[in-house]
PDB file of C-alpha atoms in Angstrom:
ATOM      1  CA  MET A   1      17.068 -18.334   1.035  1.00 64.00           C
ATOM      2  CA  THR A   2      16.626 -14.879  -0.488  1.00 69.00           C
ATOM      3  CA  SER A   3      13.654 -12.664   0.293  1.00 73.00           C
ATOM      4  CA  PHE A   4      12.269 -10.056  -2.102  1.00 75.00           C
ATOM      5  CA  ILE A   5      10.921  -7.016  -0.272  1.00 74.00           C
ATOM      6  CA  ASP A   6       8.626  -4.441  -1.908  1.00 83.00           C
ATOM      7  CA  SER A   7       9.219  -1.065  -0.247  1.00 86.00           C
ATOM      8  CA  ALA A   8       6.926   0.947  -2.531  1.00 85.00           C
ATOM      9  CA  TYR A   9       4.970   2.220   0.482  1.00 87.00           C
ATOM     10  CA  ALA A  10       7.998   3.263   2.570  1.00 90.00           C
ATOM     11  CA  THR A  11       7.210   6.974   2.265  1.00 89.00           C
ATOM     12  CA  TYR A  12       3.887   6.380   4.041  1.00 90.00           C
ATOM     13  CA  ILE A  13       5.629   5.170   7.200  1.00 90.00           C
ATOM     14  CA  SER A  14       5.484   7.870   9.855  1.00 89.00           C
ATOM     15  CA  ASP A  15       6.527   6.023  13.009  1.00 91.00           C
ATOM     16  CA  ASP A  16       9.793   4.294  13.943  1.00 92.00           C
ATOM     17  CA  SER A  17       9.125   1.229  11.774  1.00 90.00           C
ATOM     18  CA  PRO A  18      11.903   0.421   9.299  1.00 92.00           C
ATOM     19  CA  LYS A  19      11.444   2.033   5.887  1.00 92.00           C
ATOM     20  CA  SER A  20      13.928  -0.346   4.315  1.00 93.00           C
ATOM     21  CA  ILE A  21      14.656  -4.007   4.966  1.00 94.00           C
ATOM     22  CA  PHE A  22      18.296  -2.986   5.120  1.00 95.00           C
ATOM     23  CA  GLU A  23      17.702  -1.176   8.423  1.00 94.00           C
ATOM     24  CA  ILE A  24      17.463  -4.650   9.963  1.00 94.00           C
ATOM     25  CA  PRO A  25      20.835  -6.185  10.897  1.00 95.00           C
ATOM     26  CA  GLY A  26      21.846  -9.136   8.724  1.00 95.00           C
ATOM     27  CA  SER A  27      19.364  -8.371   5.946  1.00 95.00           C
ATOM     28  CA  LYS A  28      22.032  -7.574   3.343  1.00 95.00           C
ATOM     29  CA  GLU A  29      22.980 -11.253   3.315  1.00 95.00           C
ATOM     30  CA  VAL A  30      19.416 -12.440   2.632  1.00 94.00           C
ATOM     31  CA  ALA A  31      17.305  -9.753   0.933  1.00 94.00           C
ATOM     32  CA  ILE A  32      16.730  -7.865  -2.304  1.00 95.00           C
ATOM     33  CA  GLU A  33      14.658  -4.695  -2.038  1.00 95.00           C
ATOM     34  CA  ILE A  34      12.431  -3.505  -4.862  1.00 92.00           C
ATOM     35  CA  SER A  35      10.716  -0.140  -4.951  1.00 91.00           C
ATOM     36  CA  SER A  36       9.112   2.261  -7.380  1.00 89.00           C
ATOM     37  CA  PHE A  37       7.559   5.661  -7.873  1.00 88.00           C
ATOM     38  CA  SER A  38       4.187   3.992  -8.468  1.00 85.00           C
ATOM     39  CA  LYS A  39       2.754   4.334  -4.954  1.00 84.00           C
ATOM     40  CA  PHE A  40       4.313   7.460  -3.513  1.00 84.00           C
ATOM     41  CA  ALA A  41       4.288   9.547  -6.712  1.00 86.00           C
ATOM     42  CA  GLY A  42       1.406   8.047  -8.689  1.00 81.00           C
ATOM     43  CA  PHE A  43       3.675   6.629 -11.415  1.00 79.00           C
ATOM     44  CA  THR A  44       1.628   3.473 -11.869  1.00 75.00           C
ATOM     45  CA  GLY A  45       1.556   3.679 -15.659  1.00 77.00           C
ATOM     46  CA  ALA A  46       4.994   5.238 -16.172  1.00 77.00           C
ATOM     47  CA  CYS A  47       6.862   2.296 -14.615  1.00 82.00           C
ATOM     48  CA  LEU A  48       9.907   3.761 -12.918  1.00 90.00           C
ATOM     49  CA  GLY A  49      11.558   2.010 -10.028  1.00 89.00           C
ATOM     50  CA  TRP A  50      14.718   0.531  -8.637  1.00 90.00           C
ATOM     51  CA  THR A  51      16.149  -2.617  -7.129  1.00 93.00           C
ATOM     52  CA  VAL A  52      18.805  -2.835  -4.420  1.00 95.00           C
ATOM     53  CA  VAL A  53      20.925  -5.983  -4.560  1.00 96.00           C
ATOM     54  CA  PRO A  54      23.580  -5.837  -1.822  1.00 97.00           C
ATOM     55  CA  GLU A  55      27.114  -6.974  -2.603  1.00 95.00           C
ATOM     56  CA  GLU A  56      26.885  -9.097   0.565  1.00 96.00           C
ATOM     57  CA  LEU A  57      24.140 -11.261  -0.984  1.00 96.00           C
ATOM     58  CA  LEU A  58      25.845 -14.403  -2.275  1.00 96.00           C
ATOM     59  CA  PHE A  59      24.841 -17.567  -4.097  1.00 95.00           C
ATOM     60  CA  SER A  60      25.479 -20.817  -2.222  1.00 93.00           C
ATOM     61  CA  GLY A  61      28.746 -21.154  -4.162  1.00 94.00           C
ATOM     62  CA  GLY A  62      29.960 -17.778  -2.842  1.00 94.00           C
ATOM     63  CA  SER A  63      29.627 -15.619  -5.976  1.00 95.00           C
ATOM     64  CA  PRO A  64      27.774 -12.282  -5.627  1.00 96.00           C
ATOM     65  CA  VAL A  65      24.152 -12.233  -6.803  1.00 96.00           C
ATOM     66  CA  ILE A  66      24.608  -8.633  -8.017  1.00 96.00           C
ATOM     67  CA  HIS A  67      26.789  -9.738 -10.967  1.00 95.00           C
ATOM     68  CA  ASP A  68      24.166 -12.085 -12.420  1.00 95.00           C
ATOM     69  CA  PHE A  69      21.366  -9.659 -11.596  1.00 94.00           C
ATOM     70  CA  ASN A  70      23.160  -6.849 -13.447  1.00 93.00           C
ATOM     71  CA  ARG A  71      23.808  -9.096 -16.452  1.00 93.00           C
ATOM     72  CA  ILE A  72      20.174 -10.189 -16.669  1.00 92.00           C
ATOM     73  CA  VAL A  73      18.777  -6.662 -16.284  1.00 90.00           C
ATOM     74  CA  CYS A  74      21.207  -5.209 -18.840  1.00 89.00           C
ATOM     75  CA  THR A  75      20.336  -7.984 -21.292  1.00 91.00           C
ATOM     76  CA  CYS A  76      16.547  -7.800 -20.916  1.00 89.00           C
ATOM     77  CA  PHE A  77      15.934  -4.121 -20.281  1.00 85.00           C
ATOM     78  CA  ASN A  78      17.182  -0.997 -22.026  1.00 83.00           C
ATOM     79  CA  GLY A  79      16.204   1.377 -19.222  1.00 84.00           C
ATOM     80  CA  ALA A  80      13.255   3.578 -18.358  1.00 88.00           C
ATOM     81  CA  SER A  81      11.982   6.074 -20.906  1.00 89.00           C
ATOM     82  CA  ASN A  82      13.371   9.604 -20.859  1.00 92.00           C
ATOM     83  CA  ILE A  83       9.947  10.932 -19.864  1.00 91.00           C
ATOM     84  CA  ALA A  84       9.740   8.591 -16.858  1.00 91.00           C
ATOM     85  CA  GLN A  85      13.289   9.472 -15.811  1.00 93.00           C
ATOM     86  CA  ALA A  86      12.574  13.208 -16.053  1.00 94.00           C
ATOM     87  CA  GLY A  87       9.418  12.713 -13.990  1.00 92.00           C
ATOM     88  CA  GLY A  88      11.376  10.763 -11.383  1.00 93.00           C
ATOM     89  CA  LEU A  89      13.988  13.502 -11.104  1.00 95.00           C
ATOM     90  CA  ALA A  90      11.228  16.091 -10.710  1.00 95.00           C
ATOM     91  CA  CYS A  91       9.714  14.020  -7.881  1.00 93.00           C
ATOM     92  CA  LEU A  92      13.047  13.883  -6.085  1.00 93.00           C
ATOM     93  CA  SER A  93      13.655  17.640  -6.317  1.00 96.00           C
ATOM     94  CA  PRO A  94      12.930  19.561  -3.084  1.00 97.00           C
ATOM     95  CA  GLU A  95       9.759  21.063  -4.575  1.00 97.00           C
ATOM     96  CA  GLY A  96       8.614  17.760  -6.045  1.00 95.00           C
ATOM     97  CA  PHE A  97       9.200  15.805  -2.864  1.00 93.00           C
ATOM     98  CA  GLN A  98       7.347  18.438  -0.812  1.00 96.00           C
ATOM     99  CA  ALA A  99       4.395  18.207  -3.203  1.00 95.00           C
ATOM    100  CA  ILE A 100       4.418  14.421  -2.829  1.00 92.00           C
ATOM    101  CA  ARG A 101       4.506  14.731   0.993  1.00 92.00           C
ATOM    102  CA  THR A 102       1.441  16.995   0.795  1.00 94.00           C
ATOM    103  CA  VAL A 103      -0.452  14.417  -1.265  1.00 92.00           C
ATOM    104  CA  ILE A 104       0.595  11.598   1.073  1.00 93.00           C
ATOM    105  CA  ASP A 105      -0.642  13.587   4.099  1.00 94.00           C
ATOM    106  CA  TYR A 106      -3.938  14.207   2.290  1.00 95.00           C
ATOM    107  CA  TYR A 107      -4.462  10.486   1.696  1.00 94.00           C
ATOM    108  CA  LYS A 108      -3.378   9.609   5.228  1.00 94.00           C
ATOM    109  CA  GLU A 109      -6.112  11.921   6.521  1.00 96.00           C
ATOM    110  CA  ASN A 110      -8.566   9.976   4.352  1.00 97.00           C
ATOM    111  CA  ALA A 111      -7.317   6.771   5.964  1.00 96.00           C
ATOM    112  CA  ARG A 112      -7.819   8.280   9.420  1.00 96.00           C
ATOM    113  CA  ILE A 113     -11.443   9.114   8.522  1.00 97.00           C
ATOM    114  CA  LEU A 114     -12.059   5.506   7.460  1.00 97.00           C
ATOM    115  CA  VAL A 115     -10.357   4.053  10.550  1.00 97.00           C
ATOM    116  CA  ASP A 116     -12.339   6.357  12.841  1.00 96.00           C
ATOM    117  CA  THR A 117     -15.607   5.392  11.149  1.00 95.00           C
ATOM    118  CA  PHE A 118     -15.159   1.671  11.698  1.00 95.00           C
ATOM    119  CA  ALA A 119     -13.638   2.080  15.168  1.00 95.00           C
ATOM    120  CA  TYR A 120     -16.677   4.161  16.158  1.00 93.00           C
ATOM    121  CA  LEU A 121     -18.836   1.218  15.122  1.00 92.00           C
ATOM    122  CA  GLY A 122     -16.827  -1.071  17.391  1.00 93.00           C
ATOM    123  CA  LEU A 123     -15.293  -3.077  14.546  1.00 94.00           C
ATOM    124  CA  GLU A 124     -11.694  -4.247  14.580  1.00 96.00           C
ATOM    125  CA  VAL A 125      -9.704  -2.059  12.199  1.00 97.00           C
ATOM    126  CA  TYR A 126      -6.116  -2.546  11.060  1.00 96.00           C
ATOM    127  CA  GLY A 127      -3.893  -0.405   8.875  1.00 94.00           C
ATOM    128  CA  GLY A 128      -4.465   3.142   7.776  1.00 93.00           C
ATOM    129  CA  VAL A 129      -1.496   4.425   9.778  1.00 91.00           C
ATOM    130  CA  ASN A 130       1.605   3.602   7.736  1.00 90.00           C
ATOM    131  CA  ALA A 131      -0.365   2.678   4.629  1.00 87.00           C
ATOM    132  CA  LEU A 132      -3.459   3.850   2.826  1.00 91.00           C
ATOM    133  CA  TYR A 133      -5.356   0.616   3.094  1.00 95.00           C
ATOM    134  CA  VAL A 134      -7.749  -0.113   5.942  1.00 97.00           C
ATOM    135  CA  TRP A 135      -8.629  -3.678   6.895  1.00 97.00           C
ATOM    136  CA  VAL A 136     -11.921  -4.247   8.684  1.00 97.00           C
ATOM    137  CA  HIS A 137     -12.790  -7.491  10.464  1.00 97.00           C
ATOM    138  CA  PHE A 138     -16.313  -8.867  10.133  1.00 96.00           C
ATOM    139  CA  PRO A 139     -16.254 -11.906  12.468  1.00 95.00           C
ATOM    140  CA  GLY A 140     -18.203 -14.889  11.194  1.00 95.00           C
ATOM    141  CA  SER A 141     -18.781 -13.345   7.757  1.00 96.00           C
ATOM    142  CA  LYS A 142     -17.141 -14.353   4.491  1.00 97.00           C
ATOM    143  CA  SER A 143     -15.327 -11.444   2.871  1.00 97.00           C
ATOM    144  CA  TRP A 144     -17.015 -11.985  -0.492  1.00 97.00           C
ATOM    145  CA  ASN A 145     -20.424 -11.751   1.182  1.00 97.00           C
ATOM    146  CA  VAL A 146     -19.460  -8.536   2.988  1.00 96.00           C
ATOM    147  CA  PHE A 147     -18.046  -7.145  -0.261  1.00 97.00           C
ATOM    148  CA  ALA A 148     -21.290  -7.981  -2.117  1.00 97.00           C
ATOM    149  CA  GLU A 149     -23.484  -6.479   0.608  1.00 96.00           C
ATOM    150  CA  ILE A 150     -21.472  -3.249   0.713  1.00 96.00           C
ATOM    151  CA  LEU A 151     -21.509  -2.962  -3.066  1.00 97.00           C
ATOM    152  CA  LYS A 152     -25.245  -3.636  -3.324  1.00 97.00           C
ATOM    153  CA  LYS A 153     -26.354  -1.410  -0.446  1.00 95.00           C
ATOM    154  CA  THR A 154     -23.849   1.475  -0.601  1.00 96.00           C
ATOM    155  CA  HIS A 155     -22.432   1.340  -4.154  1.00 96.00           C
ATOM    156  CA  ILE A 156     -18.908   1.315  -2.680  1.00 96.00           C
ATOM    157  CA  ILE A 157     -16.247  -1.017  -4.024  1.00 96.00           C
ATOM    158  CA  THR A 158     -14.090  -2.710  -1.403  1.00 97.00           C
ATOM    159  CA  VAL A 159     -11.735  -5.666  -1.778  1.00 97.00           C
ATOM    160  CA  PRO A 160     -12.581  -9.061  -0.262  1.00 98.00           C
ATOM    161  CA  GLY A 161      -9.810 -10.043   2.121  1.00 97.00           C
ATOM    162  CA  SER A 162      -9.893 -13.681   0.999  1.00 97.00           C
ATOM    163  CA  GLY A 163      -8.206 -12.511  -2.217  1.00 95.00           C
ATOM    164  CA  PHE A 164      -5.067 -12.065  -0.108  1.00 95.00           C
ATOM    165  CA  GLY A 165      -5.187 -15.574   1.319  1.00 95.00           C
ATOM    166  CA  PRO A 166      -7.046 -17.581   3.975  1.00 95.00           C
ATOM    167  CA  GLY A 167      -6.131 -15.105   6.739  1.00 95.00           C
ATOM    168  CA  GLY A 168      -8.267 -12.461   5.054  1.00 96.00           C
ATOM    169  CA  ALA A 169     -11.415 -14.578   4.887  1.00 96.00           C
ATOM    170  CA  GLU A 170     -13.377 -12.393   7.350  1.00 97.00           C
ATOM    171  CA  TYR A 171     -11.916  -9.038   6.294  1.00 98.00           C
ATOM    172  CA  ILE A 172     -12.460  -6.406   3.657  1.00 97.00           C
ATOM    173  CA  ARG A 173      -9.844  -3.930   2.501  1.00 97.00           C
ATOM    174  CA  ILE A 174     -10.736  -0.324   1.766  1.00 97.00           C
ATOM    175  CA  SER A 175      -8.496   2.163  -0.006  1.00 95.00           C
ATOM    176  CA  ALA A 176      -7.990   5.752   1.178  1.00 95.00           C
ATOM    177  CA  PHE A 177      -6.943   6.870  -2.304  1.00 92.00           C
ATOM    178  CA  GLY A 178      -9.602   9.327  -3.398  1.00 92.00           C
ATOM    179  CA  LYS A 179     -11.021  12.790  -2.886  1.00 96.00           C
ATOM    180  CA  GLU A 180     -11.766  13.661   0.729  1.00 96.00           C
ATOM    181  CA  LYS A 181     -15.417  14.529   0.060  1.00 97.00           C
ATOM    182  CA  ARG A 182     -15.924  11.063  -1.469  1.00 97.00           C
ATOM    183  CA  ILE A 183     -14.207   9.395   1.496  1.00 97.00           C
ATOM    184  CA  ILE A 184     -16.493  11.306   3.862  1.00 97.00           C
ATOM    185  CA  GLU A 185     -19.549  10.309   1.818  1.00 97.00           C
ATOM    186  CA  ALA A 186     -18.384   6.683   1.714  1.00 95.00           C
ATOM    187  CA  SER A 187     -17.775   6.734   5.476  1.00 95.00           C
ATOM    188  CA  TRP A 188     -21.296   8.025   6.060  1.00 96.00           C
ATOM    189  CA  ARG A 189     -22.787   5.284   3.870  1.00 95.00           C
ATOM    190  CA  LEU A 190     -20.641   2.595   5.492  1.00 93.00           C
ATOM    191  CA  GLU A 191     -21.520   3.843   8.978  1.00 92.00           C
ATOM    192  CA  LYS A 192     -25.210   3.721   8.129  1.00 91.00           C
ATOM    193  CA  LEU A 193     -24.937   0.161   6.781  1.00 91.00           C
ATOM    194  CA  CYS A 194     -22.626  -1.218   9.438  1.00 85.00           C
ATOM    195  CA  SER A 195     -24.516   0.313  12.352  1.00 81.00           C
ATOM    196  CA  LYS A 196     -27.465  -1.870  11.277  1.00 74.00           C
ATOM    197  CA  ARG A 197     -25.182  -4.930  11.071  1.00 65.00           C
ATOM    198  CA  VAL A 198     -23.770  -4.532  14.598  1.00 57.00           C
ATOM    199  CA  GLN A 199     -27.120  -3.843  16.317  1.00 55.00           C
TER     200      GLN A 199
END
C-alpha cells in the first residue's frame, strides 16, 4: 500500500521531528511525498510544487512507480508558468529563504500567543508549535456550536473540528495566519468569552 504525504508545512517544524517522510527508514518503499510553495511562501494561487517518487517504490509486479508517474505527469501537465518558476527560484535564493524564515517566525509567534491564551484559561490546546494551527478542546461541546458561539459573540471565524472527522467533534481550529495586532485582539476577545465559559 502506498501512502501520499503532504509536507507543505515542513518548514514550520522547529524540533527534531522529521521534515520529510523519507527520514523514516523503509519509507522509500511505501511513500510518495508531495509539497508546494503554497504554505511556506504564500504561493496559494500561483500553484508551484513538487512530488518525490522514489525509485524504490514498486508496483506489485515489480516495475517502478516513477516511470508511470512521469508518463502521466508529462502527458497531463505542461509545467508551471514562467512567473511561478521565477517566484520559486527567488524564494529559494539565500535572501528569499531568509525573508520566508522571518515571516514564518512572525506567524509562529502569533501561534504562541493563541496557545498561551487558551492554556491560561485551562483549556487543552494542541498544535501551534510546528504548525500555525491551534486546536482547542471544548469537552462536552459540539464544535459547530462552539464555532457559532465564537462567531456570534466575538466576530472571530474559527473552524469546527468536526469538519476534519469524528475525532474533531469537540475541537475548534484557529489559524495564526494574520497580523499580530489582530491576533492579540482576537486573543483578548476569546479570553473574555472563554473565561465566562469555564467559570
